[in-house]
Amino acid sequence: SAVPAMFLGLHAGHVWGTLKEPKAALIHWLALGAVLVIAGSALSFWLPLNKRLWSPSYCLCTTGAATILYAGFFGAVDATALHPQSARAFAGCVRIALAPLQWLGANCILFFVLSDCCGVLDFLLRSITWGQPHAEKNIVAWFQNIVLMKWFNLGAHCSGAYADCGPAVMTYIWVEILAWIVICGVLFHKNIFWKI
């Protein structure tokens, strides 16, 4: 079921390459997204939405929603010719606000491989250890257990270890995302991109 989503993404890019007209491309993407969401919703009565199995209804709904979201981003950031003169300053602010998404997307392979998706960087950081046991005496465990749980007192309302403390886990995730935005932003501005 993931293959149709990939082909629909390819189709979205092909539409822009073929039409080269922002208004026509936006109309196409919005209509396509709406049709996919409606088809996925209708199909969900017979084949329920199921993320783990990537059911066809789930694939259609999420692909349609992503297409509509992409059209919205394109309309707000890239299709500035469609905006009235008074709204162009706002579009510039939106472009600045969404720049971190561009940075992450420009180095998405690096982000995927080194982030927690594949865990390469986490593995490398956890290999920096001192003493025994290695699982508790590494730089990641130090940051989670000492910095977040003790220094920032995020473990005050939690009983147990870091893994059982929701606020500490969420803070670690946000710190990690911000770190990746900074890393990818620096690479983007230095024109360094990982490609396949």
CSV table of C-alpha atoms in Angstrom, one decimal:
chain,number,residue,atom,x,y,z
A,1,SER,CA,0.0,0.0,0.0
A,2,ALA,CA,3.0,2.4,0.3
A,3,VAL,CA,3.7,2.2,-3.4
A,4,PRO,CA,0.6,4.1,-4.5
A,5,ALA,CA,1.5,6.9,-2.0
A,6,MET,CA,5.0,7.1,-3.6
A,7,PHE,CA,3.5,7.3,-7.1
A,8,LEU,CA,1.0,10.0,-6.0
A,9,GLY,CA,4.0,12.0,-4.6
A,10,LEU,CA,5.8,11.5,-7.9
A,11,HIS,CA,2.6,12.7,-9.7
A,12,ALA,CA,2.5,15.9,-7.5
A,13,GLY,CA,6.0,16.8,-8.6
A,14,HIS,CA,5.2,15.9,-12.2
A,15,VAL,CA,2.2,18.2,-12.2
A,16,TRP,CA,4.4,21.2,-11.2
A,17,GLY,CA,6.9,20.2,-13.9
A,18,THR,CA,4.3,19.9,-16.6
A,19,LEU,CA,1.9,22.8,-15.8
A,20,LYS,CA,4.4,25.4,-14.6
A,21,GLU,CA,1.3,27.6,-13.8
A,22,PRO,CA,0.9,28.1,-10.0
A,23,LYS,CA,-2.9,28.5,-10.1
A,24,ALA,CA,-3.5,25.4,-12.3
A,25,ALA,CA,-1.1,23.3,-10.1
A,26,LEU,CA,-2.9,24.5,-6.9
A,27,ILE,CA,-6.3,23.6,-8.3
A,28,HIS,CA,-5.0,20.2,-9.5
A,29,TRP,CA,-3.4,19.4,-6.1
A,30,LEU,CA,-6.4,20.6,-4.1
A,31,ALA,CA,-8.8,18.6,-6.3
A,32,LEU,CA,-6.6,15.5,-6.2
A,33,GLY,CA,-6.2,15.8,-2.4
A,34,ALA,CA,-10.0,16.2,-1.8
A,35,VAL,CA,-10.8,13.2,-4.1
A,36,LEU,CA,-8.2,11.0,-2.3
A,37,VAL,CA,-9.5,12.0,1.2
A,38,ILE,CA,-13.1,11.3,0.1
A,39,ALA,CA,-12.2,8.0,-1.5
A,40,GLY,CA,-10.2,6.9,1.5
A,41,SER,CA,-13.0,7.9,3.9
A,42,ALA,CA,-15.6,6.0,1.8
A,43,LEU,CA,-13.3,3.0,1.5
A,44,SER,CA,-12.8,3.0,5.3
A,45,PHE,CA,-16.3,1.6,5.8
A,46,TRP,CA,-15.2,-1.7,4.2
A,47,LEU,CA,-11.4,-1.5,4.9
A,48,PRO,CA,-10.9,0.3,8.2
A,49,LEU,CA,-8.1,2.9,8.6
A,50,ASN,CA,-5.1,0.9,9.9
A,51,LYS,CA,-1.7,2.5,10.1
A,52,ARG,CA,0.2,-0.6,11.1
A,53,LEU,CA,-1.0,-2.5,8.0
A,54,TRP,CA,-1.1,0.6,5.7
A,55,SER,CA,-4.6,-0.3,4.6
A,56,PRO,CA,-5.7,1.2,1.3
A,57,SER,CA,-8.1,3.5,3.1
A,58,TYR,CA,-5.4,4.8,5.3
A,59,CYS,CA,-3.0,5.3,2.4
A,60,LEU,CA,-5.6,7.2,0.4
A,61,CYS,CA,-6.6,9.5,3.3
A,62,THR,CA,-3.1,10.3,4.4
A,63,THR,CA,-1.9,10.9,0.8
A,64,GLY,CA,-4.9,13.1,0.2
A,65,ALA,CA,-4.3,15.1,3.4
A,66,ALA,CA,-0.6,15.4,2.6
A,67,THR,CA,-1.4,16.6,-0.9
A,68,ILE,CA,-3.8,19.3,0.5
A,69,LEU,CA,-1.1,20.3,3.0
A,70,TYR,CA,1.5,20.5,0.3
A,71,ALA,CA,-0.8,22.7,-1.8
A,72,GLY,CA,-1.3,25.0,1.2
A,73,PHE,CA,2.4,25.3,1.8
A,74,PHE,CA,3.0,25.9,-1.9
A,75,GLY,CA,0.2,28.6,-2.0
A,76,ALA,CA,1.5,30.3,1.1
A,77,VAL,CA,5.2,30.3,0.3
A,78,ASP,CA,6.0,29.7,-3.4
A,79,ALA,CA,3.0,31.0,-5.3
A,80,THR,CA,3.5,34.6,-4.4
A,81,ALA,CA,2.4,35.8,-7.8
A,82,LEU,CA,-1.2,34.7,-6.8
A,83,HIS,CA,-1.1,36.9,-3.7
A,84,PRO,CA,-2.3,40.5,-3.7
A,85,GLN,CA,0.4,43.0,-3.1
A,86,SER,CA,-0.7,43.6,0.5
A,87,ALA,CA,-0.3,39.9,1.3
A,88,ARG,CA,3.2,39.4,-0.1
A,89,ALA,CA,4.9,40.7,3.1
A,90,PHE,CA,2.9,38.1,5.1
A,91,ALA,CA,4.0,35.4,2.6
A,92,GLY,CA,7.6,36.4,3.3
A,93,CYS,CA,7.0,36.0,7.0
A,94,VAL,CA,5.5,32.6,6.4
A,95,ARG,CA,8.5,31.6,4.2
A,96,ILE,CA,10.8,32.6,7.1
A,97,ALA,CA,8.7,30.6,9.6
A,98,LEU,CA,8.7,27.5,7.4
A,99,ALA,CA,12.4,27.7,6.6
A,100,PRO,CA,13.3,25.0,9.1
A,101,LEU,CA,11.1,22.5,7.2
A,102,GLN,CA,13.0,23.4,4.0
A,103,TRP,CA,16.3,22.8,5.8
A,104,LEU,CA,15.2,19.4,7.1
A,105,GLY,CA,13.8,18.5,3.7
A,106,ALA,CA,17.0,19.5,1.8
A,107,ASN,CA,19.0,17.0,4.0
A,108,CYS,CA,16.2,14.5,4.6
A,109,ILE,CA,18.5,11.5,4.0
A,110,LEU,CA,21.0,12.7,6.6
A,111,PHE,CA,18.1,13.5,9.0
A,112,PHE,CA,16.6,10.1,8.5
A,113,VAL,CA,19.8,8.0,8.8
A,114,LEU,CA,21.3,9.9,11.7
A,115,SER,CA,18.2,10.7,13.7
A,116,ASP,CA,16.2,8.3,15.8
A,117,CYS,CA,14.6,6.8,12.7
A,118,CYS,CA,17.7,4.7,12.0
A,119,GLY,CA,19.5,5.6,15.3
A,120,VAL,CA,23.0,5.9,13.9
A,121,LEU,CA,23.9,9.1,15.8
A,122,ASP,CA,22.2,7.9,19.0
A,123,PHE,CA,24.3,4.7,18.8
A,124,LEU,CA,27.5,6.7,18.3
A,125,LEU,CA,26.7,9.1,21.2
A,126,ARG,CA,25.8,6.2,23.5
A,127,SER,CA,29.2,4.6,22.6
A,128,ILE,CA,30.9,7.6,24.4
A,129,THR,CA,31.0,5.9,27.9
A,130,TRP,CA,32.8,6.1,31.2
A,131,GLY,CA,32.7,3.3,33.7
A,132,GLN,CA,30.2,0.5,34.1
A,133,PRO,CA,27.4,-0.1,33.2
A,134,HIS,CA,27.7,1.4,29.7
A,135,ALA,CA,24.0,1.7,29.3
A,136,GLU,CA,23.9,4.2,32.3
A,137,LYS,CA,27.2,5.9,31.9
A,138,ASN,CA,27.1,7.5,28.5
A,139,ILE,CA,26.4,11.0,27.2
A,140,VAL,CA,22.8,10.4,26.2
A,141,ALA,CA,21.9,8.8,29.5
A,142,TRP,CA,23.7,11.6,31.3
A,143,PHE,CA,21.6,14.2,29.4
A,144,GLN,CA,18.4,12.4,30.0
A,145,ASN,CA,18.9,11.4,33.7
A,146,ILE,CA,21.0,14.3,35.0
A,147,VAL,CA,20.2,17.3,32.9
A,148,LEU,CA,16.5,16.7,32.2
A,149,MET,CA,15.4,14.8,35.3
A,150,LYS,CA,17.5,16.5,38.0
A,151,TRP,CA,18.8,19.9,36.8
A,152,PHE,CA,15.6,20.9,35.1
A,153,ASN,CA,13.6,18.9,37.7
A,154,LEU,CA,11.3,17.3,35.0
A,155,GLY,CA,11.3,14.1,37.1
A,156,ALA,CA,9.8,15.7,40.1
A,157,HIS,CA,6.3,14.5,39.3
A,158,CYS,CA,7.4,11.1,37.9
A,159,SER,CA,7.8,7.9,39.7
A,160,GLY,CA,10.6,5.8,38.3
A,161,ALA,CA,13.1,6.2,35.5
A,162,TYR,CA,13.5,8.6,32.6
A,163,ALA,CA,11.6,6.3,30.2
A,164,ASP,CA,8.5,6.4,32.4
A,165,CYS,CA,8.5,10.3,32.7
A,166,GLY,CA,6.5,11.9,29.9
A,167,PRO,CA,7.6,15.5,30.4
A,168,ALA,CA,11.3,14.5,30.3
A,169,VAL,CA,10.8,12.2,27.2
A,170,MET,CA,8.9,15.0,25.3
A,171,THR,CA,11.6,17.6,26.3
A,172,TYR,CA,14.3,15.3,25.0
A,173,ILE,CA,12.4,14.8,21.7
A,174,TRP,CA,12.0,18.6,21.2
A,175,VAL,CA,15.7,19.2,22.1
A,176,GLU,CA,16.6,16.6,19.5
A,177,ILE,CA,14.4,18.1,16.8
A,178,LEU,CA,15.8,21.6,17.5
A,179,ALA,CA,19.3,20.2,17.3
A,180,TRP,CA,18.5,18.6,13.9
A,181,ILE,CA,17.0,21.9,12.7
A,182,VAL,CA,20.2,23.7,13.6
A,183,ILE,CA,22.4,21.0,12.0
A,184,CYS,CA,20.4,20.9,8.8
A,185,GLY,CA,20.2,24.7,8.7
A,186,VAL,CA,23.9,25.1,8.9
A,187,LEU,CA,24.4,22.5,6.2
A,188,PHE,CA,21.8,24.2,4.1
A,189,HIS,CA,23.5,27.6,4.3
A,190,LYS,CA,26.9,26.0,3.5
A,191,ASN,CA,25.3,24.2,0.4
A,192,ILE,CA,26.1,20.7,1.8
A,193,PHE,CA,23.5,18.1,0.9
A,194,TRP,CA,23.4,14.3,1.2
A,195,LYS,CA,22.0,12.8,-1.9
A,196,ILE,CA,21.4,9.3,-3.2
